[in-house]
mmCIF file of C-alpha atoms and ligand atoms in Angstrom:
data_model
loop_
_atom_site.group_PDB
_atom_site.id
_atom_site.type_symbol
_atom_site.label_atom_id
_atom_site.label_comp_id
_atom_site.label_asym_id
_atom_site.label_seq_id
_atom_site.Cartn_x
_atom_site.Cartn_y
_atom_site.Cartn_z
ATOM 1 C CA MET G 908 0.122 -0.058 0.069
ATOM 2 C CA ARG G 909 1.067 3.317 -0.922
ATOM 3 C CA HIS G 910 0.821 6.661 1.027
ATOM 4 C CA LEU G 911 1.579 10.430 -0.341
ATOM 5 C CA MET G 912 3.755 12.239 2.015
ATOM 6 C CA SER G 913 5.912 14.723 -0.171
ATOM 7 C CA PRO G 914 6.361 14.579 -4.061
ATOM 8 C CA LEU G 915 9.290 12.870 -4.028
ATOM 9 C CA ASP G 916 7.654 9.757 -2.671
ATOM 10 C CA PHE G 917 7.025 9.743 -6.601
ATOM 11 C CA SER G 918 9.875 9.680 -9.400
ATOM 12 C CA THR G 919 10.156 11.735 -12.354
ATOM 13 C CA GLU G 920 8.800 8.785 -14.539
ATOM 14 C CA GLU G 921 5.869 8.307 -12.130
ATOM 15 C CA LEU G 922 5.027 11.407 -12.164
ATOM 16 C CA ASP G 923 5.131 11.470 -15.861
ATOM 17 C CA LYS G 924 3.057 8.543 -15.860
ATOM 18 C CA LEU G 925 0.146 10.676 -13.468
ATOM 19 C CA PHE G 926 0.159 13.757 -15.386
ATOM 20 C CA ASP G 927 -0.518 11.894 -18.386
ATOM 21 C CA LEU G 928 -3.718 10.009 -16.870
ATOM 22 C CA ALA G 929 -4.374 13.521 -15.302
ATOM 23 C CA ASN G 930 -4.250 15.032 -19.290
ATOM 24 C CA ASP G 931 -6.608 12.142 -19.938
ATOM 25 C CA ILE G 932 -9.168 12.726 -17.155
ATOM 26 C CA GLU G 933 -8.922 16.227 -18.390
ATOM 27 C CA GLN G 934 -9.754 15.379 -22.278
ATOM 28 C CA ASN G 935 -11.872 12.199 -21.538
ATOM 29 C CA PRO G 936 -13.770 12.804 -18.096
ATOM 30 C CA SER G 937 -16.906 10.370 -18.904
ATOM 31 C CA LYS G 938 -14.455 7.101 -19.103
ATOM 32 C CA TYR G 939 -13.335 8.218 -15.309
ATOM 33 C CA ALA G 940 -17.251 9.348 -13.844
ATOM 34 C CA HIS G 941 -17.576 5.593 -12.408
ATOM 35 C CA ILE G 942 -14.366 4.233 -11.090
ATOM 36 C CA CYS G 943 -14.870 4.810 -7.664
ATOM 37 C CA ASP G 944 -18.753 3.486 -7.609
ATOM 38 C CA GLY G 945 -18.647 2.157 -4.192
ATOM 39 C CA LYS G 946 -15.415 4.000 -2.870
ATOM 40 C CA LYS G 947 -15.061 6.394 0.003
ATOM 41 C CA LEU G 948 -13.043 8.711 0.908
ATOM 42 C CA ALA G 949 -12.285 10.414 4.284
ATOM 43 C CA THR G 950 -10.986 14.237 4.321
ATOM 44 C CA CYS G 951 -9.659 14.503 7.914
ATOM 45 C CA PHE G 952 -9.255 18.536 7.884
ATOM 46 C CA TYR G 953 -7.540 19.549 11.107
ATOM 47 C CA GLU G 954 -7.003 23.399 9.704
ATOM 48 C CA PRO G 955 -8.916 25.407 7.583
ATOM 49 C CA SER G 956 -9.215 25.341 3.792
ATOM 50 C CA THR G 957 -11.195 25.706 1.521
ATOM 51 C CA ARG G 958 -9.266 24.852 -1.956
ATOM 52 C CA THR G 959 -7.777 21.336 -1.152
ATOM 53 C CA ARG G 960 -10.573 20.454 1.312
ATOM 54 C CA LEU G 961 -12.976 20.580 -1.965
ATOM 55 C CA SER G 962 -11.318 19.747 -4.415
ATOM 56 C CA PHE G 963 -9.673 16.539 -2.973
ATOM 57 C CA GLU G 964 -14.096 15.679 -2.331
ATOM 58 C CA SER G 965 -14.915 17.184 -6.408
ATOM 59 C CA ALA G 966 -11.776 14.689 -7.253
ATOM 60 C CA MET G 967 -13.452 11.674 -5.803
ATOM 61 C CA LEU G 968 -17.174 12.616 -6.711
ATOM 62 C CA ASN G 969 -16.203 13.006 -10.751
ATOM 63 C CA LEU G 970 -14.565 9.311 -10.070
ATOM 64 C CA GLY G 971 -18.136 8.586 -8.955
ATOM 65 C CA GLY G 972 -16.675 7.487 -5.627
ATOM 66 C CA SER G 973 -18.615 9.555 -2.679
ATOM 67 C CA VAL G 974 -16.951 11.877 0.370
ATOM 68 C CA ILE G 975 -17.155 11.538 4.392
ATOM 69 C CA GLY G 976 -14.893 13.644 7.292
ATOM 70 C CA PHE G 977 -14.832 16.914 9.079
ATOM 71 C CA SER G 978 -12.816 19.898 7.938
ATOM 72 C CA ASP G 979 -12.014 21.500 11.654
ATOM 73 C CA ALA G 980 -10.313 19.499 14.517
ATOM 74 C CA GLY G 981 -12.979 21.034 16.855
ATOM 75 C CA SER G 982 -15.856 18.796 15.379
ATOM 76 C CA SER G 983 -13.490 15.972 15.193
ATOM 77 C CA SER G 984 -12.782 13.330 18.354
ATOM 78 C CA ALA G 985 -9.390 15.193 18.661
ATOM 79 C CA ALA G 986 -11.395 18.326 21.104
ATOM 80 C CA LYS G 987 -11.896 15.031 23.036
ATOM 81 C CA GLY G 988 -7.669 14.643 22.661
ATOM 82 C CA GLU G 989 -7.807 11.379 20.491
ATOM 83 C CA SER G 990 -4.617 10.518 19.026
ATOM 84 C CA VAL G 991 -4.097 10.653 14.803
ATOM 85 C CA SER G 992 -2.958 7.625 14.841
ATOM 86 C CA ASP G 993 -6.200 6.272 16.705
ATOM 87 C CA THR G 994 -8.329 8.480 14.894
ATOM 88 C CA ILE G 995 -6.696 6.615 12.031
ATOM 89 C CA ARG G 996 -7.619 3.020 12.995
ATOM 90 C CA VAL G 997 -11.094 4.095 12.695
ATOM 91 C CA ILE G 998 -11.032 6.024 9.335
ATOM 92 C CA SER G 999 -9.645 2.785 8.055
ATOM 93 C CA CYS G 1000 -13.206 1.062 8.879
ATOM 94 C CA PHE G 1001 -14.850 4.392 7.247
ATOM 95 C CA ALA G 1002 -13.210 4.820 4.297
ATOM 96 C CA ASP G 1003 -10.709 3.639 1.400
ATOM 97 C CA ILE G 1004 -8.594 6.179 1.012
ATOM 98 C CA CYS G 1005 -7.494 9.673 3.075
ATOM 99 C CA ALA G 1006 -6.871 13.112 2.690
ATOM 100 C CA MET G 1007 -5.388 14.811 5.500
ATOM 101 C CA ARG G 1008 -4.310 18.141 6.814
ATOM 102 C CA HIS G 1009 -3.090 19.233 10.124
ATOM 103 C CA PRO G 1010 -1.189 22.084 11.922
ATOM 104 C CA LYS G 1011 1.515 20.027 13.445
ATOM 105 C CA GLU G 1012 4.661 19.302 11.189
ATOM 106 C CA GLY G 1013 4.647 14.942 10.387
ATOM 107 C CA ALA G 1014 0.813 14.265 11.913
ATOM 108 C CA PRO G 1015 -0.422 13.218 8.369
ATOM 109 C CA MET G 1016 3.410 10.259 8.485
ATOM 110 C CA VAL G 1017 2.150 9.130 11.780
ATOM 111 C CA ALA G 1018 -1.204 8.648 10.459
ATOM 112 C CA ALA G 1019 0.663 6.450 7.811
ATOM 113 C CA GLU G 1020 2.465 4.487 10.002
ATOM 114 C CA LYS G 1021 -1.268 3.409 11.695
ATOM 115 C CA SER G 1022 -3.287 2.998 8.766
ATOM 116 C CA ASN G 1023 -4.030 0.300 6.347
ATOM 117 C CA ILE G 1024 -5.639 2.677 3.825
ATOM 118 C CA PRO G 1025 -3.828 5.082 1.934
ATOM 119 C CA VAL G 1026 -3.212 8.193 3.573
ATOM 120 C CA ILE G 1027 -2.462 11.569 1.477
ATOM 121 C CA ASN G 1028 -1.156 14.354 3.128
ATOM 122 C CA ALA G 1029 -2.993 17.466 2.071
ATOM 123 C CA GLY G 1030 -0.273 19.499 4.336
ATOM 124 C CA ASP G 1031 1.355 19.725 7.417
ATOM 125 C CA GLY G 1032 2.858 22.761 9.195
ATOM 126 C CA GLY G 1033 4.666 24.833 7.579
ATOM 127 C CA HIS G 1034 6.262 21.615 6.158
ATOM 128 C CA GLN G 1035 5.221 20.336 2.944
ATOM 129 C CA HIS G 1036 1.589 20.467 1.030
ATOM 130 C CA PRO G 1037 2.686 17.429 -1.926
ATOM 131 C CA THR G 1038 -0.451 17.481 -3.611
ATOM 132 C CA GLN G 1039 -0.500 21.110 -4.404
ATOM 133 C CA THR G 1040 3.021 20.405 -5.682
ATOM 134 C CA LEU G 1041 1.674 17.867 -8.204
ATOM 135 C CA THR G 1042 -0.955 20.770 -8.754
ATOM 136 C CA ASP G 1043 1.468 22.986 -9.773
ATOM 137 C CA LEU G 1044 4.004 20.676 -12.131
ATOM 138 C CA LEU G 1045 0.854 19.688 -13.724
ATOM 139 C CA THR G 1046 -0.296 23.358 -14.553
ATOM 140 C CA ILE G 1047 3.550 24.179 -16.153
ATOM 141 C CA ARG G 1048 3.732 20.931 -17.794
ATOM 142 C CA SER G 1049 0.269 21.315 -19.254
ATOM 143 C CA LEU G 1050 0.875 24.850 -20.462
ATOM 144 C CA LYS G 1051 4.497 25.146 -21.028
ATOM 145 C CA GLY G 1052 4.735 21.272 -22.377
ATOM 146 C CA ARG G 1053 7.806 20.621 -20.051
ATOM 147 C CA LEU G 1054 9.465 20.980 -16.543
ATOM 148 C CA ASP G 1055 12.674 21.533 -17.385
ATOM 149 C CA ASN G 1056 14.752 24.645 -18.494
ATOM 150 C CA PHE G 1057 13.527 26.840 -16.498
ATOM 151 C CA THR G 1058 14.321 30.676 -14.248
ATOM 152 C CA ILE G 1059 11.558 30.746 -11.793
ATOM 153 C CA GLY G 1060 10.545 33.235 -9.111
ATOM 154 C CA LEU G 1061 9.097 32.194 -5.869
ATOM 155 C CA CYS G 1062 7.836 35.243 -4.299
ATOM 156 C CA GLY G 1063 6.428 35.979 -0.938
ATOM 157 C CA ASP G 1064 7.093 33.932 2.190
ATOM 158 C CA LEU G 1065 9.406 31.720 1.242
ATOM 159 C CA LYS G 1066 10.210 30.991 4.925
ATOM 160 C CA PHE G 1067 6.459 29.615 6.291
ATOM 161 C CA GLY G 1068 5.263 28.833 2.772
ATOM 162 C CA ARG G 1069 4.857 24.833 2.104
ATOM 163 C CA THR G 1070 3.701 25.563 -0.882
ATOM 164 C CA VAL G 1071 7.197 26.621 -1.790
ATOM 165 C CA HIS G 1072 9.055 23.969 0.080
ATOM 166 C CA SER G 1073 7.120 21.083 -1.327
ATOM 167 C CA LEU G 1074 7.810 22.752 -5.239
ATOM 168 C CA ILE G 1075 11.395 23.905 -4.584
ATOM 169 C CA GLY G 1076 11.774 19.926 -3.575
ATOM 170 C CA ALA G 1077 9.958 18.643 -6.675
ATOM 171 C CA LEU G 1078 11.915 21.096 -9.839
ATOM 172 C CA GLU G 1079 14.848 20.276 -8.504
ATOM 173 C CA ARG G 1080 15.460 17.217 -9.798
ATOM 174 C CA TYR G 1081 14.098 18.349 -13.495
ATOM 175 C CA ASP G 1082 17.451 19.438 -15.837
ATOM 176 C CA ASN G 1083 18.182 23.361 -15.783
ATOM 177 C CA ILE G 1084 15.933 24.497 -13.156
ATOM 178 C CA HIS G 1085 17.228 28.055 -11.846
ATOM 179 C CA PHE G 1086 15.381 29.584 -9.134
ATOM 180 C CA ILE G 1087 15.370 32.583 -7.981
ATOM 181 C CA PHE G 1088 13.874 33.496 -4.158
ATOM 182 C CA ILE G 1089 12.572 37.117 -4.196
ATOM 183 C CA SER G 1090 11.243 37.722 -0.165
ATOM 184 C CA PRO G 1091 11.878 40.026 2.489
ATOM 185 C CA ASN G 1092 15.109 39.607 4.912
ATOM 186 C CA GLU G 1093 12.233 38.150 7.884
ATOM 187 C CA LEU G 1094 11.159 35.718 5.385
ATOM 188 C CA ARG G 1095 14.011 33.722 3.695
ATOM 189 C CA VAL G 1096 13.387 30.126 1.851
ATOM 190 C CA PRO G 1097 14.942 28.491 5.156
ATOM 191 C CA ASP G 1098 18.417 27.610 5.370
ATOM 192 C CA TYR G 1099 17.971 23.885 5.489
ATOM 193 C CA ILE G 1100 16.863 24.096 1.489
ATOM 194 C CA THR G 1101 19.334 26.534 0.194
ATOM 195 C CA ASP G 1102 22.121 24.151 1.887
ATOM 196 C CA THR G 1103 21.158 21.551 0.159
ATOM 197 C CA LEU G 1104 20.634 22.804 -3.263
ATOM 198 C CA THR G 1105 24.074 24.236 -2.593
ATOM 199 C CA GLU G 1106 25.025 20.422 -1.661
ATOM 200 C CA LYS G 1107 23.386 19.202 -4.988
ATOM 201 C CA GLY G 1108 24.687 22.214 -7.263
ATOM 202 C CA ILE G 1109 21.533 23.219 -8.335
ATOM 203 C CA SER G 1110 21.990 26.945 -9.310
ATOM 204 C CA PHE G 1111 19.104 29.553 -6.891
ATOM 205 C CA GLU G 1112 19.969 33.630 -5.867
ATOM 206 C CA GLU G 1113 18.117 35.067 -3.710
ATOM 207 C CA CYS G 1114 17.014 38.489 -3.853
ATOM 208 C CA ILE G 1115 14.151 41.177 -2.375
ATOM 209 C CA ARG G 1116 12.951 43.261 -5.143
ATOM 210 C CA LEU G 1117 10.700 41.828 -7.842
ATOM 211 C CA GLU G 1118 11.615 44.950 -10.057
ATOM 212 C CA ASP G 1119 15.198 43.625 -10.288
ATOM 213 C CA VAL G 1120 14.465 39.716 -11.330
ATOM 214 C CA MET G 1121 10.983 40.111 -13.275
ATOM 215 C CA GLY G 1122 11.910 40.193 -17.000
ATOM 216 C CA ARG G 1123 14.426 36.982 -16.626
ATOM 217 C CA LEU G 1124 11.823 35.124 -15.191
ATOM 218 C CA ASP G 1125 9.665 32.033 -17.240
ATOM 219 C CA LEU G 1126 7.631 31.063 -14.387
ATOM 220 C CA LEU G 1127 6.489 33.143 -11.331
ATOM 221 C CA TYR G 1128 5.551 31.763 -8.235
ATOM 222 C CA MET G 1129 3.736 34.480 -6.217
ATOM 223 C CA THR G 1130 2.654 33.145 -2.694
ATOM 224 C CA ARG G 1131 0.694 34.565 0.614
ATOM 225 C CA VAL G 1132 2.178 35.754 3.910
ATOM 226 C CA GLN G 1133 0.837 33.040 6.361
ATOM 227 C CA LYS G 1134 -0.627 34.917 9.043
ATOM 228 C CA GLU G 1135 -1.429 31.950 10.704
ATOM 229 C CA ARG G 1136 2.187 30.902 11.243
ATOM 230 C CA PHE G 1137 3.556 34.359 12.692
ATOM 231 C CA PHE G 1138 4.228 34.406 16.663
ATOM 232 C CA ASN G 1139 3.639 38.405 16.642
ATOM 233 C CA GLU G 1140 0.449 40.518 14.665
ATOM 234 C CA GLU G 1141 2.747 43.618 14.711
ATOM 235 C CA ASP G 1142 5.591 41.441 12.055
ATOM 236 C CA TYR G 1143 2.533 40.582 9.651
ATOM 237 C CA VAL G 1144 1.126 43.741 9.573
ATOM 238 C CA ARG G 1145 4.558 45.175 8.814
ATOM 239 C CA LEU G 1146 5.206 42.415 6.205
ATOM 240 C CA LYS G 1147 2.379 41.356 4.935
ATOM 241 C CA ASP G 1148 2.059 44.278 1.777
ATOM 242 C CA PHE G 1149 5.429 43.642 0.670
ATOM 243 C CA TYR G 1150 4.704 42.495 -2.940
ATOM 244 C CA ILE G 1151 1.559 43.490 -5.039
ATOM 245 C CA LEU G 1152 2.340 42.048 -8.493
ATOM 246 C CA ASP G 1153 0.454 44.759 -10.451
ATOM 247 C CA LYS G 1154 0.218 45.731 -14.598
ATOM 248 C CA PRO G 1155 3.642 47.955 -14.454
ATOM 249 C CA LYS G 1156 5.469 44.726 -12.614
ATOM 250 C CA MET G 1157 4.005 42.903 -15.408
ATOM 251 C CA ALA G 1158 4.709 45.142 -17.837
ATOM 252 C CA LEU G 1159 8.889 44.021 -17.476
ATOM 253 C CA ALA G 1160 7.594 40.270 -17.683
ATOM 254 C CA LYS G 1161 8.250 38.242 -20.692
ATOM 255 C CA GLU G 1162 5.767 37.484 -23.132
ATOM 256 C CA ASP G 1163 4.740 34.065 -22.108
ATOM 257 C CA MET G 1164 5.836 33.718 -18.708
ATOM 258 C CA LEU G 1165 3.356 32.389 -16.426
ATOM 259 C CA VAL G 1166 2.006 33.771 -13.299
ATOM 260 C CA LEU G 1167 1.136 30.867 -10.670
ATOM 261 C CA HIS G 1168 -0.113 30.694 -6.941
ATOM 262 C CA PRO G 1169 -1.882 27.873 -4.462
ATOM 263 C CA LEU G 1170 -4.571 30.042 -3.476
ATOM 264 C CA PRO G 1171 -6.016 31.778 -1.195
ATOM 265 C CA ARG G 1172 -4.702 35.423 -2.358
ATOM 266 C CA VAL G 1173 -4.623 38.536 -0.061
ATOM 267 C CA ASN G 1174 -2.710 41.409 -1.682
ATOM 268 C CA GLU G 1175 -0.201 39.779 -3.158
ATOM 269 C CA ILE G 1176 -1.746 40.294 -7.105
ATOM 270 C CA SER G 1177 -3.217 42.872 -7.819
ATOM 271 C CA VAL G 1178 -7.418 41.929 -9.300
ATOM 272 C CA GLU G 1179 -6.395 43.665 -12.899
ATOM 273 C CA VAL G 1180 -4.174 41.206 -13.409
ATOM 274 C CA ASP G 1181 -6.192 38.292 -13.540
ATOM 275 C CA ASP G 1182 -7.177 39.167 -16.764
ATOM 276 C CA ASP G 1183 -3.584 38.834 -18.481
ATOM 277 C CA PRO G 1184 -2.995 35.957 -20.435
ATOM 278 C CA ARG G 1185 0.281 34.954 -18.158
ATOM 279 C CA ALA G 1186 -2.683 34.845 -15.202
ATOM 280 C CA ALA G 1187 -2.581 30.955 -14.773
ATOM 281 C CA TYR G 1188 -3.697 30.614 -11.114
ATOM 282 C CA PHE G 1189 -7.499 29.970 -11.707
ATOM 283 C CA LYS G 1190 -6.576 27.744 -13.928
ATOM 284 C CA GLN G 1191 -4.266 25.899 -11.377
ATOM 285 C CA VAL G 1192 -7.062 25.412 -9.610
ATOM 286 C CA GLN G 1193 -8.855 23.194 -12.176
ATOM 287 C CA TYR G 1194 -5.542 21.059 -13.169
ATOM 288 C CA GLY G 1195 -5.551 20.513 -9.114
ATOM 289 C CA VAL G 1196 -8.828 18.733 -9.631
ATOM 290 C CA TYR G 1197 -7.465 16.584 -12.368
ATOM 291 C CA VAL G 1198 -4.274 15.723 -10.616
ATOM 292 C CA ARG G 1199 -6.480 14.763 -7.270
ATOM 293 C CA MET G 1200 -8.597 12.427 -9.761
ATOM 294 C CA ALA G 1201 -5.289 11.062 -11.206
ATOM 295 C CA LEU G 1202 -3.765 10.576 -8.019
ATOM 296 C CA ILE G 1203 -6.731 8.805 -6.114
ATOM 297 C CA LEU G 1204 -7.034 6.116 -8.633
ATOM 298 C CA THR G 1205 -3.567 5.561 -8.821
ATOM 299 C CA LEU G 1206 -2.777 4.896 -4.741
ATOM 300 C CA LEU G 1207 -6.277 2.667 -4.730
ATOM 301 C CA GLU G 1208 -4.729 0.774 -7.984
ATOM 302 C CA LEU G 1209 -7.895 1.453 -10.586
ATOM 303 C CA VAL G 1210 -5.228 1.961 -13.078
HETATM 304 C C1 NCD V 1309 -1.818 26.664 0.138
HETATM 305 C C2 NCD V 1309 -1.695 26.397 1.478
HETATM 306 O O1 NCD V 1309 -2.701 25.662 2.118
HETATM 307 O O2 NCD V 1309 -0.588 26.205 1.864
HETATM 308 N N1 NCD V 1309 -3.185 26.709 0.153
HETATM 309 C C3 NCD V 1309 -3.954 26.118 -0.812
HETATM 310 O O3 NCD V 1309 -3.899 24.496 -0.416
HETATM 311 N N2 NCD V 1309 -4.095 26.027 -1.955
HETATM 312 C C4 NCD V 1309 -1.451 28.218 0.179
HETATM 313 C C5 NCD V 1309 -1.825 29.721 1.399
HETATM 314 O O4 NCD V 1309 -2.547 29.114 2.497
HETATM 315 O O5 NCD V 1309 -0.879 30.232 0.962
#
């Protein structure tokens, strides 16, 4: 039985197969409409989410399956003190596969160890968010036709942003990727990540001003300042509007640069950018459903 804890759990060849399947689902949805008839997905969300949870639910419903779960730790037995290990043993009796989001780093791994059904990490604290990364990679591959030879700018909260941490780990496996980390000093990408990149000889640079590098980017991955992970309100207020992507900044970018964002957006992308053909963040949401459908089918060994 296979779980998904990190995007690195799949080799790049396996990812290619997964993305081919997602593209086929996009082209031929009716072919997949009943593959999960009678199967159940449990969504165990101990932390707020709209997109990821509904994306998983929509994915399972599109496959003909059904969904059970909770979207708030307060309404689950966690409020009574139940451990994730016990919860997953119980959920294993009710469902065929489980997507779990938890504020504690590593909680879905603890669950996976005790689980009789595949567990998908749907975000664990500031650590990893593998299905967002699968979404990001599928979006890039579908819209650009490749996953190598890019200069990618990651901008915003690179310290607490788990989507960024997962995406860097996944992209560094492809050839000729150059990372540009754009953040205020306080929100720099963690040392463990830059140390690994240095060890592996992967090229990256860090900078503060988005304008300085905009013209060199093939991809720009914007992120929200992660309010819920700050220790004090004052720092958050000072940093929250540090970057605002607007039309004048887009005018500095290449004509075929893509703007990605895991969403939710706060102020970091001005709504005037939404109509720019380079804005790919709403398409990304749609790709998220296809890739989760492909993932459910793969982990349930139905393809
Ligand atoms: C991201 C997350 O939860 O980490 N959202 C998502 O799942 N699409 C990004 C964020 O919350 O900023």
